[in-house]
Each structure stands twice: as structure tokens, then as C-alpha cells.
Amino acid sequence: MALGKSASGQALGYLYQFERAIFWLSRSDIDFVSIETDDDVVSQLKSGQEINRIYEQDKSVTGKSNPFSNSNINLWKTFSIWLSIQRRFPREKARFVLSTNKRVSSTSTISKLHKANYVSDYKTDRNILEGFYDELFDIGSKLKGKSKELHDDIVTDYSKEDFINLLAKIVLSADEFYPDRNKFKEEIKTNLRIGSEVPFNSVYEKIFGWLVNDIIGKWAKGQEGTIKAQKLIDIKDVYIKESLERPFIEQAVSAIPVFDFERQQQQDKIFIKQLSLIEADEDDIVDAIDHFLRASKERDRWAENGTIPCQEDINELESDISRNWKGHKKRHLIEAKTKPTLTKADVGNLIYIDSSNAAGYSLAGYPVIQPYTILGSLHILSDKLIIGWHPDWQTEIK
């Protein structure tokens, strides 16, 4: 369980950066956005703006802690990173954003600094900034361990003036967008000028999957994770067109990530035992788990959206799959009588292979596009003991 929690926390942190990148890309004043370059997310503004770059530190946490409290190591790491950036680009007109999925206390120094900078349009009085500096360094001087080392390095490497100049450029996104995720997504919808006739959640999820796939592909090639805002506009228009031509969306595989901790949680499932009976290899089992999880997640999303395909549509699809399975099973059991060298595992594999043909199915009257919709449904039915692969699966599965 501890491993699962750790992995889920890491996954949320990873996905949070992509959500924040989509937000910045949706703004009309942004030229391009980079992930994991000089900062977690860096947004380059179009020419003619008051500032030219926005650096953002993203912290998604699953517990109750405030990642930007005065004594939190994340805050002092962030100061160290930003002071270094400020020194490397002394003439750059920049903003520095602290973003978290947690609500930050209005009495915290960072929250008060955010309010002062926002209200004054980043012209906060010098005396007020010095007060925030004193608050932070009063706490900093009492820190221990790695946090104290970061504080001491900052004191050694940077002047008070350096730090106050940085404080004048910091803003907090937590109060504006989180923890109300719907409000955050509504802001993106408004920025992209998407009308009410468009199923925005489906379009957003496809955009998210596209961005993850694009950035990871660039990282795999040793390239920077940078993307132009215009590219988001173009792909958004494609997805809107698709969504209006079909009343529901089957998300792309890249839009439904499957993590190792999720795979691990499926190891005792009945559909895995069904595959073990026919001596399926490890790759086949991993693929089966991924199909099972993606199909299950899509079904949950459809149910949450409350639109088609409804449960009746899914039941009809499962009936078609079961009917085809019965035909494949009957044929291979008959053929096996003339092929005595075939083991029961061999026969089961043949039944499984033929049943895994995902072509020709419809859902709610529309052709199924994503293979995982059918392949995942096979394993969902197998997990319910409605179908099976081994000739003796009904007696072998205890």
C-alpha cells in the first residue's frame, strides 16, 4: 500500500505540470511553453507584453501540508532556483509563479506577498517587501537540515537586494485556480473560446493526452519539452470537429495513462488467472492489464458524463463480444478433436487470439475506434467469469 501511495503521489505531480502547461498555452498572450527546462513550467510571452517570461514551480501534494510554508524545504529550493535564474538573466522582465493544488493559508507570508504584488500590479512598496523578507529570514535562520543549508547558501550567495527584487515578482496561483478544478478547467475553456455546444471535458482530455504524448516524445529524442501555443489551438479545432461528429469520444491511448502501481494492483484479478491458464506470456498479460484499465476508466468517464454510451449500450456491446466468443470457442473445440497434439492451453490461446479481433464492433450505433474498448471489454467479461479461454476454465478457476 505504501508503494502505491508513493507512486500515485508522483504520478499526480507529473500530471499536474501538464495541466498547468495547458493553462498557459490556452492564453492568447503566450507564444510557447516549456516543461522541465529552467523551471517546472516556463511560459514565453508574445512580443509587446509588459513582461516576457513566466517561471513556475508546481507542487501537487496529496497530504495536508502546505508546500510553500515559510519552513518548507520546497519554498527554499524554489528561492534558490529563482535567484539563480534572476542572476543569469538580469535584464529579463519576468514573473515567478508558485502553483499548488492546495489552498494556502491567507496568513502565510507567500499568500500575503501574493496579495500585495497582485493588488499593486507588482509595484509593492519597498518597506512592505522588506517586512516579508524579515519574516522569511527570521524563520530561515531557525531551520534545520537541508532547509537550513539552502537558507545559508542563499545568504552567502545573494544580497538582500537580490532577494527583495525577487519577492517583488512572485505571485501565487493556488487561491485563484485550486482546489476548485472545475473552475480551473472553465478558465481554459474560456481562454480557448470553446462554446457550450462542445463536450468540453472530452476535448480537454484529448488535448491533455496529445500534450503528454508530444512532450514525452520530444524528451525521448533528447529534445526540450517545448510546444507552441498555436499548435494547441490547431489541435483543439481538430478535436472539436471530431467531438461534434460523434456524440461521445473514445479517448486516445495516450490520454489514459496507466501506471505501474495500477498494474500491480491487478495481479490477483480473475482475468489474469484466465490468461495464466493458457500460459500467456508476460507481455500479453501487461497488454491485457492496460486494456482492462483503459476500458474501465473510459466506462467510468462515460457514466460520470451521463451521456451515451449508457449502460444499455455497453451491455449490447458485451453481448456482441460474448456471441462472437462463443462462435470462436465452438469452432476451436471441434477442430481440436482432429488435432490431438494440441494442448488445452493451445486451444485456449486460439480462442483468445480470434476473440481479440477488435474490428467490426459498434457502440451506441457508432463504429468502435479504439481497440482497447473491445480488448478491455473482453477482459472485463473474463473477470466476471462470463467468458474464458481455457476449455476447462469454469472448473479451473477457483
GROMACS .gro file of C-alpha atoms in nm, residues 131-397:
model
  267
  131GLY     CA    1   0.882   4.316   0.602
  132PHE     CA    2   0.823   3.995   0.404
  133TYR     CA    3   1.199   3.949   0.374
  134ASP     CA    4   1.236   3.977   0.753
  135GLU     CA    5   0.953   3.728   0.812
  136LEU     CA    6   1.108   3.471   0.582
  137PHE     CA    7   1.461   3.504   0.710
  138ASP     CA    8   1.353   3.504   1.073
  139ILE     CA    9   1.211   3.156   1.009
  140GLY     CA   10   1.502   3.064   0.781
  141SER     CA   11   1.761   3.127   1.048
  142LYS     CA   12   1.590   2.868   1.270
  143LEU     CA   13   1.564   2.593   1.011
  144LYS     CA   14   1.747   2.261   1.036
  145GLY     CA   15   1.894   2.007   0.796
  146LYS     CA   16   1.873   2.057   0.421
  147SER     CA   17   1.639   2.355   0.455
  148LYS     CA   18   1.895   2.533   0.674
  149GLU     CA   19   2.168   2.456   0.419
  150LEU     CA   20   1.959   2.613   0.143
  151HIS     CA   21   1.891   2.920   0.358
  152ASP     CA   22   2.258   2.961   0.444
  153ASP     CA   23   2.365   2.923   0.079
  154ILE     CA   24   2.117   3.194  -0.021
  155VAL     CA   25   2.250   3.429   0.247
  156THR     CA   26   2.606   3.361   0.129
  157ASP     CA   27   2.547   3.383  -0.246
  158TYR     CA   28   2.288   3.659  -0.276
  159SER     CA   29   2.235   4.003  -0.128
  160LYS     CA   30   1.926   4.132   0.047
  161GLU     CA   31   1.863   4.347  -0.259
  162ASP     CA   32   1.870   4.038  -0.484
  163PHE     CA   33   1.610   3.869  -0.268
  164ILE     CA   34   1.379   4.170  -0.240
  165ASN     CA   35   1.391   4.215  -0.619
  166LEU     CA   36   1.275   3.854  -0.649
  167LEU     CA   37   0.997   3.897  -0.392
  168ALA     CA   38   0.855   4.184  -0.599
  169LYS     CA   39   0.796   3.942  -0.891
  170ILE     CA   40   0.632   3.648  -0.710
  171VAL     CA   41   0.266   3.552  -0.739
  172LEU     CA   42   0.067   3.253  -0.609
  173SER     CA   43  -0.178   3.062  -0.829
  174ALA     CA   44  -0.336   2.840  -0.563
  175ASP     CA   45  -0.605   3.083  -0.445
  176GLU     CA   46  -0.708   3.167  -0.800
  177PHE     CA   47  -0.743   2.823  -0.955
  178TYR     CA   48  -0.728   2.549  -0.689
  179PRO     CA   49  -0.865   2.343  -0.523
  180ASP     CA   50  -1.166   2.409  -0.748
  181ARG     CA   51  -1.053   2.205  -1.051
  182ASN     CA   52  -1.374   2.276  -1.241
  183LYS     CA   53  -1.306   2.649  -1.217
  184PHE     CA   54  -0.954   2.589  -1.345
  185LYS     CA   55  -1.085   2.398  -1.648
  186GLU     CA   56  -1.356   2.658  -1.707
  187GLU     CA   57  -1.083   2.921  -1.732
  188ILE     CA   58  -0.911   2.714  -2.003
  189LYS     CA   59  -1.242   2.672  -2.186
  190THR     CA   60  -1.294   3.048  -2.180
  191ASN     CA   61  -0.939   3.117  -2.295
  192LEU     CA   62  -0.984   2.879  -2.590
  193ARG     CA   63  -1.327   3.026  -2.670
  194ILE     CA   64  -1.497   2.689  -2.674
  195GLY     CA   65  -1.876   2.713  -2.690
  196SER     CA   66  -2.133   2.539  -2.474
  197GLU     CA   67  -2.234   2.309  -2.761
  198VAL     CA   68  -1.895   2.135  -2.742
  199PRO     CA   69  -1.844   1.850  -2.490
  200PHE     CA   70  -1.551   2.027  -2.329
  201ASN     CA   71  -1.444   1.750  -2.091
  202SER     CA   72  -1.390   1.514  -2.383
  203VAL     CA   73  -1.197   1.776  -2.580
  204TYR     CA   74  -0.987   1.867  -2.275
  205GLU     CA   75  -0.896   1.504  -2.208
  206LYS     CA   76  -0.786   1.456  -2.569
  207ILE     CA   77  -0.580   1.777  -2.556
  208PHE     CA   78  -0.420   1.652  -2.235
  209GLY     CA   79  -0.330   1.319  -2.391
  210TRP     CA   80  -0.193   1.488  -2.701
  211LEU     CA   81   0.029   1.717  -2.492
  212VAL     CA   82   0.166   1.433  -2.277
  213ASN     CA   83   0.240   1.226  -2.586
  214ASP     CA   84   0.406   1.517  -2.770
  215ILE     CA   85   0.630   1.623  -2.481
  216ILE     CA   86   0.735   1.270  -2.384
  217GLY     CA   87   0.817   1.202  -2.748
  218LYS     CA   88   1.047   1.504  -2.753
  219TRP     CA   89   1.216   1.403  -2.428
  220ALA     CA   90   1.274   1.054  -2.568
  221LYS     CA   91   1.465   1.216  -2.856
  222GLY     CA   92   1.672   1.430  -2.621
  223GLN     CA   93   1.482   1.745  -2.716
  224GLU     CA   94   1.340   2.014  -2.488
  225GLY     CA   95   0.976   1.975  -2.390
  226THR     CA   96   0.863   2.291  -2.568
  227ILE     CA   97   0.540   2.349  -2.755
  228LYS     CA   98   0.390   2.648  -2.938
  229ALA     CA   99   0.056   2.786  -2.824
  230GLN     CA  100  -0.067   2.794  -3.184
  231LYS     CA  101  -0.022   2.417  -3.203
  232LEU     CA  102  -0.267   2.379  -2.912
  233ILE     CA  103  -0.519   2.598  -3.099
  234ASP     CA  104  -0.484   2.385  -3.412
  235ILE     CA  105  -0.524   2.053  -3.233
  236LYS     CA  106  -0.814   2.191  -3.029
  237ASP     CA  107  -1.003   2.268  -3.350
  238VAL     CA  108  -0.944   1.913  -3.476
  239TYR     CA  109  -1.079   1.761  -3.154
  240ILE     CA  110  -1.382   1.990  -3.151
  241LYS     CA  111  -1.468   1.883  -3.505
  242GLU     CA  112  -1.435   1.518  -3.406
  243SER     CA  113  -1.649   1.561  -3.096
  244LEU     CA  114  -1.932   1.728  -3.286
  245GLU     CA  115  -1.938   1.450  -3.545
  246ARG     CA  116  -1.976   1.184  -3.273
  247PRO     CA  117  -2.186   1.223  -2.956
  248PHE     CA  118  -1.914   1.059  -2.748
  249ILE     CA  119  -1.537   1.024  -2.755
  250GLU     CA  120  -1.318   0.721  -2.713
  251GLN     CA  121  -1.002   0.881  -2.581
  252ALA     CA  122  -0.667   0.813  -2.740
  253VAL     CA  123  -0.445   0.565  -2.558
  254SER     CA  124  -0.206   0.847  -2.462
  255ALA     CA  125  -0.492   1.032  -2.291
  256ILE     CA  126  -0.545   0.744  -2.046
  257PRO     CA  127  -0.208   0.684  -1.877
  258VAL     CA  128  -0.160   0.355  -1.692
  259PHE     CA  129   0.093   0.350  -1.411
  260ASP     CA  130   0.298   0.066  -1.268
  261PHE     CA  131   0.123   0.081  -0.930
  262GLU     CA  132  -0.212   0.034  -1.109
  263ARG     CA  133  -0.078  -0.266  -1.298
  264GLN     CA  134   0.047  -0.414  -0.972
  265GLN     CA  135  -0.300  -0.383  -0.818
  266GLN     CA  136  -0.448  -0.608  -1.089
  267GLN     CA  137  -0.224  -0.909  -1.030
  268ASP     CA  138  -0.486  -1.108  -0.835
  269LYS     CA  139  -0.772  -1.036  -1.073
  270ILE     CA  140  -0.964  -1.327  -1.225
  271PHE     CA  141  -0.887  -1.218  -1.581
  272ILE     CA  142  -0.517  -1.260  -1.502
  273LYS     CA  143  -0.584  -1.614  -1.378
  274GLN     CA  144  -0.772  -1.683  -1.701
  275LEU     CA  145  -0.464  -1.580  -1.901
  276SER     CA  146  -0.235  -1.785  -1.679
  277LEU     CA  147  -0.441  -2.095  -1.758
  278ILE     CA  148  -0.345  -2.063  -2.126
  279GLU     CA  149   0.017  -1.986  -2.034
  280ALA     CA  150   0.008  -1.630  -2.169
  281ASP     CA  151   0.348  -1.461  -2.167
  282GLU     CA  152   0.437  -1.155  -1.962
  283ASP     CA  153   0.391  -0.908  -2.249
  284ASP     CA  154   0.042  -1.040  -2.320
  285ILE     CA  155  -0.051  -1.002  -1.953
  286VAL     CA  156   0.079  -0.643  -1.935
  287ASP     CA  157  -0.115  -0.556  -2.252
  288ALA     CA  158  -0.427  -0.719  -2.108
  289ILE     CA  159  -0.398  -0.518  -1.786
  290ASP     CA  160  -0.356  -0.194  -1.980
  291HIS     CA  161  -0.659  -0.271  -2.198
  292PHE     CA  162  -0.865  -0.367  -1.891
  293LEU     CA  163  -0.773  -0.046  -1.707
  294ARG     CA  164  -0.827   0.186  -2.003
  295ALA     CA  165  -1.165   0.034  -2.087
  296SER     CA  166  -1.269   0.052  -1.721
  297LYS     CA  167  -1.160   0.417  -1.691
  298GLU     CA  168  -1.349   0.510  -2.008
  299ARG     CA  169  -1.664   0.341  -1.881
  300ASP     CA  170  -1.634   0.537  -1.556
  301ARG     CA  171  -1.590   0.862  -1.751
  302TRP     CA  172  -1.892   0.794  -1.969
  303ALA     CA  173  -2.102   0.719  -1.662
  304GLU     CA  174  -1.982   1.039  -1.493
  305ASN     CA  175  -2.067   1.246  -1.801
  306GLY     CA  176  -2.416   1.096  -1.803
  307THR     CA  177  -2.438   1.076  -2.182
  308ILE     CA  178  -2.419   0.796  -2.436
  309PRO     CA  179  -2.290   0.536  -2.439
  310CYS     CA  180  -2.514   0.443  -2.146
  311GLN     CA  181  -2.509   0.112  -1.960
  312GLU     CA  182  -2.760  -0.035  -2.205
  313ASP     CA  183  -2.523   0.044  -2.494
  314ILE     CA  184  -2.235  -0.121  -2.309
  315ASN     CA  185  -2.449  -0.425  -2.232
  316GLU     CA  186  -2.528  -0.459  -2.602
  317LEU     CA  187  -2.159  -0.437  -2.691
  318GLU     CA  188  -2.078  -0.706  -2.434
  319SER     CA  189  -2.349  -0.927  -2.580
  320ASP     CA  190  -2.191  -0.894  -2.926
  321ILE     CA  191  -1.847  -0.978  -2.785
  322SER     CA  192  -1.983  -1.280  -2.596
  323ARG     CA  193  -2.168  -1.404  -2.903
  324ASN     CA  194  -1.852  -1.388  -3.114
  325TRP     CA  195  -1.654  -1.558  -2.837
  326LYS     CA  196  -1.900  -1.846  -2.831
  327GLY     CA  197  -1.856  -1.893  -3.204
  328HIS     CA  198  -1.476  -1.897  -3.179
  329LYS     CA  199  -1.487  -2.133  -2.883
  330LYS     CA  200  -1.720  -2.379  -3.054
  331ARG     CA  201  -1.513  -2.385  -3.373
  332HIS     CA  202  -1.179  -2.441  -3.198
  333LEU     CA  203  -1.315  -2.712  -2.968
  334ILE     CA  204  -1.446  -2.900  -3.272
  335GLU     CA  205  -1.119  -2.855  -3.463
  336ALA     CA  206  -0.917  -2.967  -3.159
  337LYS     CA  207  -1.075  -3.315  -3.185
  338THR     CA  208  -0.888  -3.365  -3.513
  339LYS     CA  209  -0.560  -3.225  -3.377
  340PRO     CA  210  -0.459  -3.446  -3.082
  341THR     CA  211  -0.118  -3.273  -3.048
  342LEU     CA  212  -0.283  -2.951  -2.934
  343THR     CA  213  -0.282  -2.900  -2.559
  344LYS     CA  214  -0.576  -2.739  -2.385
  345ALA     CA  215  -0.361  -2.429  -2.334
  346ASP     CA  216  -0.301  -2.422  -2.710
  347VAL     CA  217  -0.674  -2.440  -2.779
  348GLY     CA  218  -0.734  -2.164  -2.525
  349ASN     CA  219  -0.477  -1.946  -2.697
  350LEU     CA  220  -0.651  -1.993  -3.033
  351ILE     CA  221  -0.985  -1.898  -2.879
  352TYR     CA  222  -0.824  -1.592  -2.716
  353ILE     CA  223  -0.647  -1.481  -3.035
  354ASP     CA  224  -0.959  -1.500  -3.251
  355SER     CA  225  -1.174  -1.335  -2.984
  356SER     CA  226  -0.923  -1.046  -2.969
  357ASN     CA  227  -1.006  -0.928  -3.321
  358ALA     CA  228  -1.139  -0.580  -3.239
  359ALA     CA  229  -1.270  -0.500  -3.587
  360GLY     CA  230  -1.636  -0.467  -3.681
  361TYR     CA  231  -1.790  -0.370  -3.346
  362SER     CA  232  -2.027  -0.080  -3.282
  363LEU     CA  233  -2.110   0.108  -2.963
  364ALA     CA  234  -2.430   0.311  -2.936
  365GLY     CA  235  -2.466   0.283  -3.313
  366TYR     CA  236  -2.118   0.415  -3.393
  367PRO     CA  237  -1.812   0.215  -3.504
  368VAL     CA  238  -1.568   0.144  -3.223
  369ILE     CA  239  -1.244   0.333  -3.288
  370GLN     CA  240  -1.010   0.234  -3.006
  371PRO     CA  241  -0.904  -0.132  -2.984
  372TYR     CA  242  -0.883  -0.112  -2.603
  373THR     CA  243  -1.261  -0.062  -2.592
  374ILE     CA  244  -1.308  -0.417  -2.725
  375LEU     CA  245  -0.996  -0.580  -2.580
  376GLY     CA  246  -1.060  -0.428  -2.237
  377SER     CA  247  -1.423  -0.544  -2.254
  378LEU     CA  248  -1.301  -0.898  -2.324
  379HIS     CA  249  -1.105  -0.895  -2.000
  380ILE     CA  250  -1.388  -0.729  -1.809
  381LEU     CA  251  -1.615  -1.017  -1.920
  382SER     CA  252  -1.342  -1.267  -1.838
  383ASP     CA  253  -1.305  -1.111  -1.493
  384LYS     CA  254  -1.679  -1.154  -1.437
  385LEU     CA  255  -1.650  -1.523  -1.538
  386ILE     CA  256  -1.888  -1.466  -1.830
  387ILE     CA  257  -1.629  -1.586  -2.084
  388GLY     CA  258  -1.299  -1.771  -2.064
  389TRP     CA  259  -1.018  -1.906  -2.276
  390HIS     CA  260  -0.908  -2.246  -2.144
  391PRO     CA  261  -1.151  -2.525  -2.242
  392ASP     CA  262  -1.195  -2.608  -1.871
  393TRP     CA  263  -1.187  -2.251  -1.736
  394GLN     CA  264  -1.517  -2.289  -1.546
  395THR     CA  265  -1.376  -2.570  -1.331
  396GLU     CA  266  -1.012  -2.450  -1.322
  397ILE     CA  267  -1.090  -2.103  -1.183
   0.00000   0.00000   0.00000
